[in-house]
Coordinates of C-alpha atoms in Angstrom, one line a residue:
M1 CA 2.6 22.9 18.1
R2 CA 1.8 25.7 14.5
F3 CA 1.3 24.0 11.3
S4 CA 1.6 25.2 8.6
C5 CA 0.1 26.7 5.4
N6 CA 0.9 24.3 3.3
L7 CA 1.3 21.4 6.2
A8 CA -2.5 23.1 7.4
Q9 CA -4.1 22.4 4.1
S10 CA -2.6 19.2 3.4
Y11 CA -4.9 17.8 6.3
V12 CA -8.0 19.3 5.5
G13 CA -8.1 18.4 2.0
A14 CA -7.1 14.7 4.0
F15 CA -11.1 15.1 5.9
R16 CA -13.0 16.3 3.2
R17 CA -11.6 13.4 1.3
F18 CA -11.9 11.6 3.9
S19 CA -16.3 11.3 3.1
S20 CA -16.1 10.8 -0.5
T21 CA -13.8 7.9 -0.4
S22 CA -14.8 5.9 3.2
M23 CA -16.1 2.9 0.1
F24 CA -13.8 0.6 1.4
V25 CA -13.7 1.5 5.2
P26 CA -15.6 -1.1 7.0
A27 CA -17.8 -0.5 9.7
H28 CA -16.3 0.9 12.7
E29 CA -16.4 1.7 16.2
P30 CA -15.6 5.6 16.7
A31 CA -12.1 6.1 18.3
L32 CA -12.0 6.6 21.6
E33 CA -9.7 9.5 22.8
S34 CA -8.6 7.4 26.0
D35 CA -7.4 5.0 22.6
R36 CA -5.2 8.1 21.5
K37 CA -3.7 8.8 25.1
R38 CA -3.3 4.8 25.7
L39 CA -0.8 5.0 22.7
E40 CA 1.1 8.1 23.2
K41 CA 1.5 7.1 26.3
F42 CA 3.4 3.5 24.4
L43 CA 4.9 5.6 22.1
E44 CA 6.4 7.7 24.9
D45 CA 10.8 8.4 25.1
K46 CA 10.6 5.3 21.4
P47 CA 11.7 7.8 19.0
N48 CA 13.3 4.8 17.0
T49 CA 9.5 3.8 16.2
L50 CA 9.4 1.3 13.3
V51 CA 5.8 1.7 12.2
L52 CA 4.3 -1.3 9.7
T53 CA 1.5 -0.3 7.4
G54 CA -1.6 -1.7 5.5
A55 CA -3.7 -1.6 3.1
G56 CA -6.0 -0.7 6.0
I57 CA -4.6 3.3 5.9
S58 CA -4.9 4.1 2.2
T59 CA -9.1 1.8 2.7
E60 CA -9.2 6.1 3.4
S61 CA -8.1 7.1 0.8
G62 CA -10.5 5.5 -1.6
I63 CA -8.2 2.5 -2.5
P64 CA -9.8 -1.1 -1.3
D65 CA -8.1 -3.7 0.9
Y66 CA -8.9 -7.4 0.3
R67 CA -10.2 -9.0 2.6
S68 CA -12.3 -5.9 5.5
E69 CA -15.7 -7.4 6.1
G70 CA -17.7 -6.4 3.7
V71 CA -16.6 -4.1 1.7
G72 CA -12.5 -6.1 0.5
L73 CA -12.6 -7.0 -2.9
Y74 CA -13.4 -11.0 -1.1
A75 CA -16.6 -9.5 -0.4
R76 CA -17.0 -7.6 -3.5
S77 CA -16.2 -10.9 -6.0
N78 CA -15.4 -13.7 -6.9
H79 CA -11.9 -12.4 -8.7
K80 CA -8.6 -13.2 -6.1
P81 CA -5.5 -11.7 -7.0
I82 CA -3.5 -12.0 -10.1
Q83 CA -0.3 -14.7 -9.0
H84 CA 4.0 -14.4 -9.7
G85 CA 3.2 -17.8 -11.4
D86 CA 0.5 -17.5 -13.8
F87 CA 2.2 -14.2 -15.3
I88 CA 5.1 -15.7 -15.7
K89 CA 3.9 -18.3 -18.3
S90 CA 0.8 -17.5 -19.3
E91 CA 0.5 -14.2 -21.7
A92 CA -2.7 -14.1 -21.8
V93 CA -3.1 -13.6 -18.2
Q94 CA -0.3 -10.9 -18.6
K95 CA -2.5 -9.0 -21.0
R96 CA -5.7 -9.5 -18.5
Y97 CA -3.7 -7.5 -15.9
W98 CA -2.1 -4.6 -17.8
A99 CA -5.6 -3.9 -20.0
R100 CA -6.8 -3.9 -16.8
N101 CA -3.8 -1.2 -15.0
Y102 CA -3.7 0.2 -17.9
V103 CA -7.3 1.9 -17.1
G104 CA -7.2 1.7 -13.9
W105 CA -3.6 3.6 -13.8
P106 CA -5.2 7.4 -13.8
R107 CA -7.6 7.3 -11.1
F108 CA -4.8 4.6 -9.4
S109 CA -2.3 7.6 -9.3
S110 CA -4.1 10.5 -9.0
V111 CA -5.4 9.2 -5.7
A112 CA -4.5 11.6 -2.7
P113 CA -2.6 11.4 1.2
N114 CA -5.4 10.4 4.2
V115 CA -4.3 12.3 7.5
T116 CA -3.4 9.0 8.4
H117 CA -0.3 9.7 5.5
Y118 CA -0.1 13.1 6.2
T119 CA 0.0 12.4 10.8
L120 CA 3.3 10.1 10.3
A121 CA 5.2 12.0 7.6
R122 CA 5.1 14.6 10.5
L123 CA 5.9 12.2 13.5
E124 CA 9.0 11.3 10.9
R125 CA 9.9 15.2 11.3
E126 CA 9.6 15.4 14.5
Q127 CA 11.9 12.8 15.4
R128 CA 8.9 9.8 17.0
I129 CA 9.4 7.5 14.4
S130 CA 12.4 6.1 13.3
G131 CA 10.8 4.5 10.1
I132 CA 7.6 3.6 8.0
V133 CA 8.1 0.0 6.7
T134 CA 4.9 -0.8 3.7
Q135 CA 3.1 -3.5 3.0
N136 CA 1.7 -1.1 0.2
V137 CA 1.9 -0.5 -3.8
D138 CA 0.4 2.8 -3.9
K139 CA 2.9 5.5 -2.6
L140 CA 0.2 7.4 -0.9
H141 CA 3.0 7.8 2.2
T142 CA 6.1 9.0 0.1
K143 CA 3.7 11.6 -1.7
A144 CA 2.3 12.5 2.0
G145 CA 6.7 13.3 2.3
S146 CA 7.5 10.6 4.8
K147 CA 11.2 10.1 3.9
S148 CA 12.4 6.5 5.3
V149 CA 10.3 4.8 3.8
V150 CA 10.5 1.1 2.3
E151 CA 7.8 -0.6 0.0
L152 CA 8.0 -4.3 1.1
H153 CA 5.7 -5.6 -1.5
G154 CA 7.4 -2.5 -4.6
S155 CA 5.8 -0.2 -6.1
G156 CA 3.2 0.1 -9.1
Y157 CA 5.1 3.3 -10.6
T158 CA 7.8 1.4 -12.1
V159 CA 7.6 -1.1 -14.3
V160 CA 10.4 -4.2 -14.3
C161 CA 11.7 -7.1 -16.5
V162 CA 11.1 -10.3 -16.0
G163 CA 12.3 -12.1 -19.0
K164 CA 10.4 -15.4 -20.0
T165 CA 11.4 -17.4 -17.0
G166 CA 11.1 -14.4 -14.1
N167 CA 14.9 -13.3 -14.3
G168 CA 14.8 -10.5 -16.5
C169 CA 17.8 -7.7 -17.1
N170 CA 18.0 -4.6 -15.3
Y171 CA 15.7 -2.2 -17.8
Q172 CA 12.9 -0.3 -15.6
I173 CA 10.7 2.7 -16.5
P174 CA 8.9 4.5 -15.1
R175 CA 5.2 3.5 -14.5
H176 CA 3.9 7.3 -16.4
E177 CA 5.6 6.6 -19.2
F178 CA 4.7 3.0 -19.8
Q179 CA 1.1 4.5 -19.7
Q180 CA 2.0 7.0 -23.1
I181 CA 3.6 3.8 -24.7
L182 CA -0.1 1.8 -23.8
D183 CA -1.3 4.4 -25.0
Q184 CA 0.3 5.1 -28.1
M185 CA -0.6 0.5 -29.0
N186 CA -4.2 1.1 -27.6
P187 CA -5.5 4.4 -29.1
H188 CA -9.3 3.1 -29.6
M189 CA -9.1 2.0 -25.0
E190 CA -11.9 2.5 -23.6
D191 CA -12.8 3.3 -20.2
K192 CA -15.2 0.8 -19.7
S193 CA -14.1 -0.7 -16.3
T194 CA -16.3 -1.7 -13.6
M195 CA -14.7 -2.5 -9.7
I196 CA -11.0 -0.9 -8.7
R197 CA -9.0 -3.1 -7.5
P198 CA -6.4 -3.4 -4.6
D199 CA -2.9 -3.0 -6.9
G200 CA -4.4 -0.1 -8.9
D201 CA -6.1 -2.4 -12.3
V202 CA -9.9 -2.4 -12.4
E203 CA -12.4 -5.2 -13.8
L204 CA -13.2 -5.5 -17.7
P205 CA -15.1 -7.7 -20.7
Q206 CA -13.1 -10.0 -21.6
E207 CA -13.9 -8.4 -25.3
Y208 CA -11.8 -5.2 -24.1
V209 CA -9.0 -7.1 -23.1
D210 CA -8.9 -9.5 -25.5
N211 CA -7.2 -7.0 -28.2
F212 CA -5.1 -4.9 -25.7
K213 CA -1.4 -4.3 -27.5
I214 CA 1.5 -5.1 -24.8
P215 CA 5.3 -4.2 -25.5
A216 CA 7.5 -6.8 -24.8
C217 CA 11.2 -5.5 -23.3
P218 CA 12.9 -3.2 -25.9
E219 CA 16.6 -5.3 -24.1
C220 CA 16.3 -8.6 -24.4
G221 CA 12.1 -9.3 -25.7
G222 CA 10.5 -10.5 -22.0
Y223 CA 7.9 -10.1 -20.3
L224 CA 7.8 -6.1 -18.5
K225 CA 5.3 -6.4 -15.5
P226 CA 4.8 -3.5 -12.4
E227 CA 7.6 -4.1 -9.7
I228 CA 4.8 -5.7 -7.4
V229 CA 5.6 -8.2 -5.5
F230 CA 2.3 -10.9 -6.5
F231 CA 1.1 -13.1 -4.1
G232 CA 3.4 -16.6 -4.5
D233 CA 6.6 -14.0 -5.4
N234 CA 8.9 -13.6 -3.4
V235 CA 10.6 -10.4 -1.3
P236 CA 13.4 -9.7 -2.8
M237 CA 15.8 -10.1 0.0
P238 CA 17.8 -7.0 0.0
R239 CA 14.7 -5.4 1.0
I240 CA 14.2 -8.1 4.3
E241 CA 18.1 -7.2 5.5
R242 CA 16.7 -4.0 5.3
V243 CA 14.2 -4.3 7.3
V244 CA 15.6 -6.9 9.7
R245 CA 18.3 -3.9 10.4
M246 CA 15.3 -1.3 11.0
I247 CA 13.5 -3.9 12.9
L248 CA 17.5 -4.3 15.4
Q249 CA 17.4 -0.2 15.3
S250 CA 13.8 -0.1 16.6
D251 CA 12.7 0.9 20.3
A252 CA 8.9 0.0 19.7
I253 CA 6.5 -1.6 16.8
L254 CA 3.9 0.6 15.9
V255 CA 0.8 -1.2 13.0
L256 CA -1.5 0.6 11.4
G257 CA -4.1 -0.9 9.0
S258 CA -2.8 -5.0 8.8
S259 CA -4.7 -7.6 9.4
L260 CA -0.6 -9.2 9.5
T261 CA -2.5 -12.6 7.5
V262 CA 0.4 -11.8 4.8
F263 CA 4.1 -13.5 6.7
S264 CA 6.2 -11.5 5.0
G265 CA 4.5 -8.0 7.5
Y266 CA 3.9 -11.4 10.4
R267 CA 7.2 -11.6 10.5
I268 CA 8.3 -8.0 11.5
V269 CA 6.2 -9.0 14.3
L270 CA 7.6 -12.3 14.9
Q271 CA 10.8 -10.8 15.0
A272 CA 10.1 -7.8 17.3
K273 CA 9.2 -10.0 19.9
E274 CA 11.6 -12.2 19.5
L275 CA 13.5 -9.8 20.3
G276 CA 11.9 -8.2 23.1
I277 CA 10.6 -5.3 21.2
P278 CA 7.3 -3.7 22.4
V279 CA 4.0 -3.8 18.8
A280 CA 1.3 -2.0 19.5
I281 CA -1.2 -2.9 16.7
V282 CA -4.2 -0.3 15.5
N283 CA -6.8 -1.2 13.1
I284 CA -10.1 -2.2 12.7
G285 CA -11.4 -5.3 13.1
S286 CA -8.3 -9.1 14.8
T287 CA -5.3 -9.4 13.3
R288 CA -3.2 -12.6 13.4
G289 CA -0.6 -10.8 15.6
D290 CA -3.3 -9.6 18.5
P291 CA -1.9 -12.1 21.2
A292 CA 1.4 -10.6 20.6
A293 CA 0.7 -7.1 20.8
D294 CA 1.3 -5.5 24.5
L295 CA -1.3 -2.9 23.6
K296 CA -4.4 -4.0 20.9
I297 CA -7.1 -0.7 19.5
A298 CA -10.1 -2.0 16.7
A299 CA -10.1 2.0 15.8
R300 CA -9.9 3.5 11.7
C301 CA -6.8 4.4 12.1
G302 CA -7.3 8.3 10.8
E303 CA -9.6 9.0 13.3
L304 CA -7.1 8.5 16.7
M305 CA -4.0 9.6 14.6
E306 CA -5.0 13.0 13.3
K307 CA -4.4 14.4 17.3
M308 CA -1.4 12.5 17.4
F309 CA 1.7 14.4 20.2
I310 CA -1.1 18.3 19.0
K311 CA -1.4 19.4 22.6

């Protein structure tokens, strides 16, 4: 199979970037050629395979996850992810979040896809997979060219109004435009960050947070937050219903880079098994779904996926 020049350059770039962004990938054994063949055999004659991806694929692009042993956020700090209820109830929490997100945004938004993202986009074009459900908020699947993508936990690339009680108006603004507003309101903000976090925010000294200014919704005066499902919040029902339809139409489920600790992802595996749909899981460590898997491969996703269905 021949690649276009642009696609080949994308793969080469992804390989080169891995060497400088692998600090968040946990220790692992090399992927075996037999593992790739087992996965290819599992996926043969299953053109409606639904892929579920987690933070473990984006660690290879330099975005940390929460739980990976030794390198995840929990292993590197005592900070916990922001809770939806805390964000809605506390303007101090909102200020802290937006200050950190503001400083981290240039780096987070410039992160590039890696070989797994590009491979999945290719498999979609070849009609080997039917779509992707991702737990990630980084838009890397879209950047890599995938078309049928459901962002289960939303995206960091859109800012929405949540009112003052969690029920906002319909106002929304692209995150890049919101960054320009924050620039104007905080002209002297310096990048004093010490650690990037999975959702794109960073660690900052408290003195840089105290004076940070954030705007209210220009239409109703409510609070603004990224269109991300924070911990403690619920995935919107229309999104869940769309995922259920995708599962019902699937020949197989392939999980890549997710521990399936969060129930919204684990539920997809449970629903598949209830329907008799086979499940394969590729993840460096153990996952919550391993007992239900028809195939489990312990490997780095990028190393396993880079030669998938290439003769």
